[in-house]
XYZ file of C-alpha atoms in Angstrom:
575
model
C -27.858 6.099 70.143
C -27.056 3.282 68.122
C -28.882 2.887 64.879
C -31.847 5.430 65.564
C -33.307 8.243 67.805
C -35.269 8.000 70.558
C -39.018 8.875 70.055
C -38.813 11.397 72.662
C -36.083 13.494 70.963
C -37.230 16.859 70.195
C -35.576 16.507 66.272
C -37.666 13.493 66.056
C -41.539 13.975 65.653
C -44.134 11.964 64.185
C -45.823 13.808 61.052
C -50.034 13.193 61.099
C -52.963 14.927 60.086
C -55.416 14.471 62.871
C -58.185 15.974 61.343
C -57.983 13.129 59.088
C -59.215 15.506 56.081
C -57.060 17.661 53.656
C -54.519 16.905 50.930
C -50.839 16.275 51.540
C -48.838 18.415 49.131
C -45.239 17.000 49.900
C -42.728 15.406 52.015
C -39.140 15.672 52.409
C -36.929 13.524 54.191
C -33.333 13.911 55.562
C -30.960 10.997 56.153
C -27.662 11.065 57.579
C -25.704 7.761 57.394
C -23.274 6.663 60.317
C -19.680 7.456 60.244
C -17.180 6.390 62.606
C -19.902 4.689 64.731
C -22.015 7.871 65.142
C -25.718 7.175 65.298
C -27.782 8.034 62.162
C -30.442 10.809 62.079
C -33.560 10.638 60.551
C -35.398 14.022 59.830
C -38.643 14.897 57.986
C -41.222 17.433 57.024
C -44.361 17.575 55.659
C -46.757 19.949 54.108
C -50.995 19.663 54.255
C -53.467 21.592 52.345
C -56.464 21.983 54.743
C -59.910 22.341 52.961
C -60.662 25.104 55.597
C -58.620 28.716 54.593
C -56.421 28.449 57.418
C -53.619 25.900 56.550
C -51.453 24.365 58.952
C -48.131 23.254 58.445
C -46.142 20.545 60.605
C -42.617 20.974 59.980
C -39.498 19.552 61.820
C -37.773 22.138 64.370
C -40.907 24.644 64.007
C -43.765 24.999 66.534
C -46.837 22.342 65.377
C -49.496 25.292 65.574
C -48.767 28.708 64.648
C -50.713 31.472 66.749
C -53.510 32.921 64.430
C -53.231 36.695 63.548
C -55.740 38.913 64.099
C -56.825 40.561 60.288
C -58.828 44.086 60.098
C -62.466 43.806 59.326
C -62.474 45.583 56.091
C -59.205 43.774 54.570
C -59.913 40.288 55.674
C -60.420 38.603 52.488
C -57.073 40.526 50.663
C -55.113 40.050 53.803
C -56.103 36.205 53.750
C -55.428 35.665 50.164
C -51.687 37.234 50.694
C -50.943 35.243 53.632
C -51.930 31.987 51.598
C -49.553 33.517 48.776
C -46.534 33.985 51.253
C -47.274 30.889 52.949
C -47.057 28.753 49.647
C -43.698 30.470 48.985
C -42.399 29.953 51.993
C -43.082 26.727 51.930
C -41.541 26.125 48.591
C -38.420 27.576 49.704
C -38.121 25.525 52.751
C -38.691 22.502 50.900
C -35.921 23.338 48.054
C -33.338 24.243 50.933
C -33.799 20.818 52.614
C -33.590 19.205 49.466
C -30.472 21.106 48.394
C -28.941 20.045 52.053
C -29.924 16.370 51.528
C -28.369 16.245 47.985
C -25.061 17.957 49.445
C -24.876 15.153 52.246
C -25.535 12.471 49.767
C -22.909 13.834 47.440
C -20.435 13.984 50.467
C -21.112 10.705 51.810
C -21.563 8.615 48.198
C -17.659 8.138 47.692
C -17.217 6.514 51.279
C -20.467 4.584 50.802
C -19.139 3.050 47.363
C -15.492 2.598 48.874
C -16.839 0.710 52.058
C -18.984 -1.756 49.557
C -16.766 -2.267 46.706
C -13.366 -1.512 48.088
C -12.496 -5.510 48.416
C -13.911 -6.071 44.915
C -11.573 -3.587 43.559
C -8.727 -4.790 45.328
C -9.289 -8.092 44.473
C -9.394 -7.487 40.632
C -5.919 -5.446 40.980
C -4.460 -8.319 42.596
C -5.649 -10.836 40.029
C -4.475 -8.629 37.346
C -0.775 -8.236 38.880
C -0.435 -11.707 39.511
C -1.053 -12.518 36.004
C 1.129 -9.814 34.858
C 3.789 -9.545 37.549
C 6.761 -7.371 37.463
C 8.303 -9.118 34.582
C 6.389 -6.842 32.157
C 6.250 -2.998 31.558
C 3.472 -2.778 29.766
C 1.044 -0.873 31.314
C -2.223 -2.965 33.023
C -4.778 -0.873 30.854
C -3.149 -1.946 27.802
C -2.295 -5.808 29.109
C -6.266 -5.812 29.580
C -6.823 -4.500 26.026
C -4.701 -7.572 24.615
C -5.697 -10.028 26.423
C -9.495 -9.333 25.540
C -8.442 -9.272 21.634
C -6.608 -12.139 21.841
C -9.686 -14.000 23.596
C -12.343 -12.179 20.867
C -10.321 -13.367 18.136
C -10.003 -17.194 19.808
C -13.875 -17.002 20.042
C -14.291 -15.805 16.535
C -12.450 -18.509 14.958
C -14.259 -21.257 16.973
C -13.382 -24.191 19.014
C -9.900 -25.912 18.408
C -9.827 -29.319 16.683
C -6.857 -31.808 17.972
C -5.426 -33.447 15.317
C -3.054 -36.490 15.496
C -1.047 -38.846 12.974
C -4.117 -39.493 11.165
C -4.574 -35.462 10.069
C -4.119 -34.477 6.442
C -0.819 -33.643 5.300
C -1.384 -30.795 2.955
C -2.145 -27.816 5.173
C -0.132 -24.905 6.293
C -0.246 -23.190 9.602
C 0.210 -19.320 8.914
C 1.620 -16.550 11.587
C 1.596 -13.009 11.624
C 5.097 -11.481 11.527
C 6.141 -8.119 12.692
C 9.211 -5.879 13.289
C 11.881 -4.584 11.037
C 15.461 -4.177 10.170
C 16.121 -0.777 11.811
C 15.749 0.400 14.462
C 14.474 -2.933 15.706
C 16.625 -5.236 13.813
C 14.618 -8.364 14.094
C 11.286 -9.931 13.041
C 9.269 -11.762 15.126
C 6.095 -13.904 15.050
C 3.090 -14.509 17.489
C 2.613 -18.012 18.903
C -0.020 -19.333 20.980
C 1.338 -21.766 23.897
C -0.733 -23.264 26.791
C -4.030 -23.855 27.758
C -5.821 -21.827 27.600
C -3.750 -20.689 24.954
C -1.452 -17.318 25.951
C -0.082 -15.177 23.273
C 3.790 -14.860 22.914
C 6.045 -13.117 20.308
C 9.277 -15.178 19.320
C 12.338 -14.226 17.549
C 12.056 -16.300 14.197
C 15.379 -17.606 13.763
C 16.043 -20.167 10.514
C 19.670 -20.570 11.734
C 18.678 -22.370 15.297
C 17.099 -25.427 16.590
C 15.148 -25.228 19.604
C 12.280 -23.087 20.220
C 12.116 -21.726 23.847
C 10.572 -19.013 26.049
C 12.177 -17.050 29.274
C 10.097 -19.379 31.832
C 9.075 -19.027 35.242
C 10.727 -22.234 36.833
C 11.518 -19.964 38.942
C 13.369 -17.624 36.492
C 17.031 -17.067 37.785
C 18.095 -14.270 34.953
C 15.455 -13.085 32.709
C 14.461 -10.170 30.929
C 11.263 -7.715 31.054
C 9.489 -9.162 28.037
C 6.181 -8.259 26.069
C 4.319 -10.917 28.010
C 5.460 -11.881 31.010
C 6.721 -15.419 32.174
C 5.913 -18.514 30.171
C 4.501 -20.513 33.330
C 5.109 -24.398 32.747
C 2.689 -25.417 35.634
C 0.366 -27.170 33.269
C 3.114 -28.661 31.419
C 4.555 -31.734 31.423
C 8.699 -31.951 31.655
C 10.646 -34.137 29.391
C 12.666 -37.350 30.622
C 16.192 -37.193 30.042
C 16.192 -41.033 28.373
C 13.759 -39.586 25.621
C 15.221 -39.420 21.918
C 14.136 -35.744 21.639
C 16.787 -35.009 24.892
C 19.399 -36.574 22.999
C 18.616 -34.313 19.738
C 19.239 -31.305 21.576
C 22.248 -32.562 23.193
C 23.321 -32.960 19.849
C 25.185 -35.831 20.506
C 27.433 -34.648 23.219
C 27.857 -36.357 26.456
C 25.011 -35.615 29.253
C 23.967 -37.153 32.549
C 20.994 -38.666 33.079
C 20.636 -40.104 36.613
C 18.902 -39.037 40.119
C 15.266 -38.497 40.815
C 14.239 -35.688 39.071
C 15.359 -36.896 35.124
C 15.032 -33.827 33.483
C 16.311 -32.832 30.110
C 18.685 -29.262 30.523
C 19.668 -27.615 27.379
C 22.274 -24.897 27.008
C 22.265 -23.076 23.865
C 24.615 -20.271 22.899
C 24.104 -17.833 20.150
C 26.747 -16.399 17.538
C 26.716 -12.937 19.229
C 27.672 -14.507 22.191
C 24.090 -14.397 23.959
C 23.074 -17.729 25.789
C 19.840 -19.436 27.187
C 19.958 -22.065 29.762
C 16.794 -24.098 30.805
C 15.038 -27.502 30.398
C 12.628 -29.000 28.073
C 8.847 -29.184 28.347
C 5.899 -30.402 26.430
C 3.205 -28.144 26.318
C 0.322 -27.401 24.410
C 0.491 -25.427 21.260
C -2.364 -23.659 18.868
C -1.802 -23.334 15.313
C -4.097 -21.750 12.545
C -4.523 -23.905 9.434
C -5.182 -22.852 6.081
C -8.388 -24.329 5.790
C -10.138 -22.297 8.686
C -9.387 -24.359 11.518
C -7.526 -24.475 14.625
C -5.388 -27.303 15.655
C -4.282 -28.203 19.194
C -1.164 -30.504 19.786
C 1.641 -31.288 21.953
C 5.081 -29.514 21.314
C 8.387 -29.987 22.634
C 9.888 -26.171 24.012
C 12.445 -25.043 26.192
C 12.215 -23.169 29.482
C 14.508 -20.676 29.782
C 15.046 -20.015 33.146
C 18.827 -18.423 32.713
C 19.283 -15.763 30.052
C 23.186 -14.519 29.299
C 24.153 -11.463 27.316
C 21.821 -9.628 24.929
C 18.767 -12.004 25.603
C 19.106 -11.014 29.446
C 18.681 -7.056 28.677
C 15.624 -5.323 29.548
C 13.140 -4.345 28.102
C 13.117 -7.374 25.659
C 11.236 -6.839 21.955
C 10.601 -10.885 22.295
C 9.815 -13.546 24.970
C 12.154 -15.884 23.215
C 12.974 -17.491 20.119
C 11.269 -19.977 17.505
C 14.130 -22.487 16.068
C 13.207 -22.948 12.382
C 16.088 -24.909 11.334
C 15.651 -28.795 9.379
C 16.079 -29.829 12.821
C 13.850 -32.758 14.208
C 13.983 -30.463 17.178
C 12.579 -27.385 15.284
C 8.949 -26.829 15.827
C 7.780 -27.478 11.979
C 9.601 -30.833 12.150
C 7.362 -31.656 15.245
C 4.158 -30.640 13.363
C 5.140 -32.934 10.331
C 6.287 -36.011 12.461
C 2.818 -35.722 13.947
C 1.185 -35.543 10.313
C -0.245 -31.949 10.627
C 1.592 -30.342 7.994
C 4.717 -31.025 5.741
C 8.266 -30.012 6.789
C 8.309 -26.707 4.327
C 8.519 -23.230 5.969
C 8.033 -20.069 4.329
C 8.137 -16.293 5.355
C 8.045 -13.083 3.639
C 9.665 -10.069 5.312
C 8.129 -6.302 4.409
C 10.192 -3.572 4.161
C 9.410 0.032 4.385
C 7.990 1.883 7.496
C 5.144 -0.339 8.308
C 7.754 -3.909 7.783
C 5.947 -6.859 9.171
C 4.866 -9.841 7.053
C 3.872 -13.279 7.626
C 5.236 -16.886 8.055
C 3.826 -20.083 7.130
C 4.469 -23.861 8.021
C 3.539 -26.454 5.183
C 3.529 -26.449 1.321
C 0.044 -25.557 0.354
C 0.352 -21.795 0.359
C 4.075 -22.279 -1.664
C 3.228 -20.658 -5.185
C 2.859 -23.156 -7.973
C 4.596 -20.792 -10.439
C 7.210 -18.744 -10.793
C 9.529 -19.711 -7.717
C 13.729 -19.943 -8.353
C 14.868 -22.714 -6.688
C 18.468 -23.998 -5.578
C 19.401 -27.060 -4.073
C 20.517 -27.222 0.087
C 24.036 -28.141 0.695
C 25.196 -30.586 3.105
C 21.885 -32.374 3.782
C 21.406 -34.169 5.921
C 24.233 -33.423 8.094
C 23.708 -29.551 8.053
C 20.881 -28.507 9.845
C 21.080 -24.811 8.345
C 19.781 -23.662 5.347
C 23.095 -23.135 3.093
C 23.205 -22.956 -1.171
C 26.121 -22.977 -3.158
C 27.149 -19.276 -4.326
C 28.392 -19.070 -7.558
C 29.212 -15.195 -8.189
C 28.332 -11.818 -7.450
C 27.518 -8.959 -9.941
C 26.777 -5.679 -9.326
C 24.758 -3.893 -12.145
C 25.675 -6.926 -14.042
C 29.142 -6.230 -14.001
C 31.070 -9.320 -12.152
C 33.101 -8.513 -8.928
C 36.442 -10.082 -8.342
C 36.635 -12.017 -5.356
C 40.474 -12.574 -5.649
C 40.305 -16.240 -3.918
C 43.200 -18.240 -4.797
C 43.301 -20.690 -1.564
C 41.009 -23.975 -1.946
C 39.364 -23.651 1.353
C 38.893 -19.841 0.720
C 37.070 -20.851 -2.229
C 34.902 -23.171 -0.331
C 34.028 -20.755 1.968
C 32.887 -18.096 -0.388
C 30.719 -20.321 -2.162
C 28.605 -21.559 0.597
C 26.003 -19.009 1.825
C 23.425 -19.223 4.253
C 19.886 -18.046 4.356
C 19.127 -16.891 8.501
C 16.369 -14.854 9.563
C 17.569 -14.579 12.734
C 20.422 -12.185 11.321
C 19.519 -8.657 10.663
C 22.397 -7.961 8.076
C 24.272 -9.625 5.155
C 27.742 -11.028 6.057
C 30.173 -11.907 3.858
C 34.114 -13.132 4.005
C 36.525 -10.513 3.490
C 37.298 -10.960 -0.347
C 33.786 -10.864 -1.167
C 32.827 -7.915 1.391
C 35.854 -5.750 -0.381
C 34.669 -6.255 -3.714
C 30.838 -5.526 -2.835
C 31.977 -2.505 -0.742
C 34.245 -1.057 -3.350
C 31.403 -1.313 -6.259
C 28.769 0.295 -3.934
C 31.405 3.095 -2.809
C 32.482 3.848 -6.548
C 28.349 3.961 -7.652
C 27.876 6.214 -4.368
C 30.624 8.577 -5.622
C 29.459 9.238 -9.377
C 26.214 9.493 -7.812
C 27.424 12.585 -5.845
C 26.711 11.065 -1.959
C 29.331 11.965 0.438
C 30.360 9.432 2.912
C 29.757 11.081 6.253
C 31.920 9.301 9.313
C 29.780 11.272 11.964
C 26.734 8.894 11.351
C 28.007 5.378 12.912
C 24.949 3.511 12.364
C 26.631 1.118 10.275
C 30.665 1.440 9.058
C 29.466 3.045 5.561
C 27.001 5.664 5.161
C 26.718 8.247 2.608
C 25.045 11.841 2.836
C 22.725 12.996 0.040
C 21.664 16.645 -1.225
C 18.833 16.658 1.109
C 18.015 14.127 3.826
C 16.503 10.635 2.769
C 13.102 9.523 3.834
C 13.114 6.166 2.963
C 15.221 3.471 1.077
C 12.991 4.246 -2.173
C 14.818 7.607 -1.854
C 17.869 6.284 -3.050
C 17.140 4.027 -6.193
C 18.609 6.674 -8.627
C 21.929 6.478 -6.815
C 22.542 2.828 -6.658
C 22.557 -0.367 -8.936
C 21.138 -4.199 -8.216
C 23.446 -6.321 -6.487
C 22.943 -10.004 -8.160
C 23.881 -13.270 -5.988
C 24.133 -16.096 -8.460
C 23.661 -19.901 -7.451
C 24.263 -21.260 -10.914
C 22.157 -24.011 -11.934
C 21.925 -23.230 -15.755
C 20.489 -25.896 -17.929
C 18.986 -26.304 -21.426
C 15.593 -25.675 -19.585
C 16.413 -23.269 -17.085
C 18.425 -20.057 -16.512
C 19.897 -20.220 -13.684
C 19.276 -19.246 -9.950
C 19.631 -15.711 -8.942
C 18.438 -13.413 -6.085
C 18.493 -10.216 -7.238
C 18.914 -7.305 -4.420
C 17.716 -3.975 -5.255
C 18.908 -1.081 -3.060
C 16.166 -2.221 -0.399
C 17.940 -5.242 -0.190
C 21.369 -4.000 0.930
C 20.944 -0.400 2.146
C 19.053 1.024 4.889
C 18.490 4.908 5.448
C 19.530 5.684 9.633
C 17.638 8.122 12.107
C 19.935 11.125 10.612
C 18.731 10.799 7.049
C 22.035 9.186 5.263
C 22.040 5.676 3.751
C 24.130 3.150 5.251
C 25.590 0.010 3.655
C 23.624 -3.175 5.026
C 26.268 -5.730 4.034
C 28.982 -6.444 7.003
C 32.599 -7.916 6.870
C 32.347 -11.820 8.239
C 35.759 -11.236 9.913
C 34.036 -8.608 12.285
C 31.579 -11.415 13.809
C 31.869 -14.700 15.411
C 30.045 -16.510 12.627
C 30.320 -20.473 11.959
C 29.254 -19.713 8.285
C 30.954 -17.175 7.052
C 28.677 -15.999 4.399
C 25.111 -15.147 5.620
C 22.158 -13.910 3.966
C 20.269 -11.631 6.788
C 16.846 -10.470 7.220
C 17.858 -6.886 5.124
C 18.411 -8.967 1.896
C 15.170 -10.947 1.926
C 12.764 -8.361 2.495
C 10.189 -8.100 -0.245
C 10.734 -11.924 -1.367
C 8.637 -14.965 -0.444
C 11.843 -17.371 1.249
C 10.538 -21.212 1.131
C 12.531 -23.860 2.764
C 11.564 -27.255 1.388
C 12.856 -29.969 3.604
C 10.867 -32.401 2.080
C 12.798 -31.728 -1.427
C 15.909 -30.360 0.263
C 15.758 -27.053 -1.285
C 15.566 -23.094 -1.098
C 13.607 -21.215 -3.108
C 12.198 -17.313 -3.395
C 10.004 -15.252 -5.328
C 9.266 -11.504 -5.273
C 5.948 -10.358 -3.341
C 4.085 -7.817 -1.306
C 5.006 -9.057 2.044
C 2.147 -6.952 3.533
C -0.564 -8.989 1.827
C -0.590 -12.470 3.275
C -1.988 -15.221 0.972
C -5.539 -16.916 1.536
C -5.692 -19.258 -1.343
C -3.687 -22.239 -1.020
C -1.692 -23.345 -4.563
C -2.978 -26.055 -7.045
C -1.116 -29.385 -5.716
C -1.361 -30.656 -9.258
C 0.296 -27.827 -10.796
C 2.773 -27.476 -8.044
C 3.566 -30.981 -8.654
C 4.297 -30.700 -12.021
C 6.263 -27.834 -11.740
C 8.360 -29.804 -9.048
C 9.321 -32.140 -11.785
C 11.347 -29.402 -13.698
C 13.056 -27.619 -10.590
C-alpha cells in the first residue's frame, strides 16, 4: 500500500484504555521508512498499569486479553505478587528488544537518508571546487581550500583596500614575502594578489627581465601545472596594440596592429632557451603598503598562453615571472608612474635551510645608514642592473684576470645583478682565476675533489658529510668583488662573499662551487651576480638615482619601521 497501512491490517492496531483509568507506563514506536518504492510500516506498543491488581497489556502482535490463570487459595497473594514481578520483567525485556530493533533499523537506513537528502548539495560543492581549480593544479583539493581560507582571513584582517591614484604620496613602500632557496629549488619567488576579488599567485622574481606575466587560460595552448591554477582574465581589459605600452613591450621592433581585435601580443625568450607567448591585459593589482593600508590599482601584465622549454615543464613551482628591471613596463615602474611609490626595489634573500626573505617596492624601507652604493652602468639605455667591477680578491689577495684585449677587459669589468639567475657566472678568464684560488684553498684544507657528485662541476668531500654551508667556514676564505669608487671620504665599494656567497652543500653532503663559467651559458651579459651571491644582503636598485646598494641583513626578519627621510636625504649627498 502506498504511504500507510490499512486500519484493518493485523499488524496495525489502535491502542486504547477502554476503562479510562490507570497509568500509562511507556510507549514504543517502530517506524520503517520506504525503500525502492515499498510502503512504510508503523508498529507501536504500549504498556498500561491498571489500578486493580490484574494488569493488562496491549501489544502489537499479541492477544489483547490474556486468559486468567487460576490460583490456589492458600498461595493467592504470593503467586499474584510473583506474577506481577514476572510481568514487569517481561514487559521490560520486550520494550528493550523493540528499542534495539528500532536502533538497528535506523542505523541501517540513516546513511541512505542522508545521502538522498544531501547528495545534490555535496555534488554541487565538489563541482564548484573543481571548477575553480581544474586539472592545472597538482595540489590536493583539501589543501587548496585551506590556502584560500587563510588568504581570505588575512585580507579581512588587513581591512578594506583603498584605491590610490596619481595624488597618492610617493614615500610609501609595498612589501612582499619571498620564498624559495638556491638548492635544491633554484629560485626565489614572491606572492602577488591579482584580480577582483584578489587571488594569490607565486611569481619568480627576476631583476633581469621587464614583463610580469602569468600562465593564463585564454585558453592555454601550452601551460605547465602550477601551484594555483591558471590566471583567468575574464574581468581584465585587453591592452590595445596602439597604446605606447605595447611599443615598449615590443622594444621598438616592427609589429602589426591591424584587424578587428587589435590586441597587444608579446613573445619573451629567456637565456636558458625557455620562452613565453601571450597577450597584454590590464587587471587589478593589490599591494600592501608600509603605512598599514592596502592599495588597489590597475596594472598591465602578460597573459601567457603558450610556454616553451623549462617554463612548460610540470609541476611548476611558480605561476609566472615578475619583471623587476628598470623598464617602464616593469611592475615597480608602473606603480611609480601612478604615484603610489618611488621606483626603488629592494630584496633580501635568506640562506640556510629555511631560506625565504622579503621584497619591497619604494624607498621608505631603505636603510638610512650603512648602505654601500655603486653607480648603475649604461643608464638609461640599459634596462638591467649593471655595475663596473674593478677587481676580484680571494682571502685578500688580488686574482690575476690575464686580460690583454680591450674588448675582453670591458666584458670583464661589467657585471649584472640578476635575481632571476641562481648561480654566479664569470667570463672564462675571471672564472679560471677564482676556480684556481678555491681549488688551492680546498686542497690546503684537506678536502678531496669528488667527481661522482655531479650537482655542480666542482665538488669536494670533507672528513665527514657536511650538513650546511656554515660547516665549511674554516675550509674556505672570503671572495671580494671590488667596484672601486675610492675617494678622500669613501673607502670604496666592495661586496664581500663569505663561503655562503659562492658555495652550496649537495644532497650527498659535499661542498660545491656555485660560481660557473659564463662561456657555457647563452648569456648576453657575461658576468652575473646570481642569487647565491646575494644571500644575506639587502640589495637595493635605486632607479631614481641610478645606483645599486647593499648591506648585510638577517633576511628572515622583515623590516617594520621606515627609514628617516631626513637622514636618508643627508646620507645620499655623500653616496
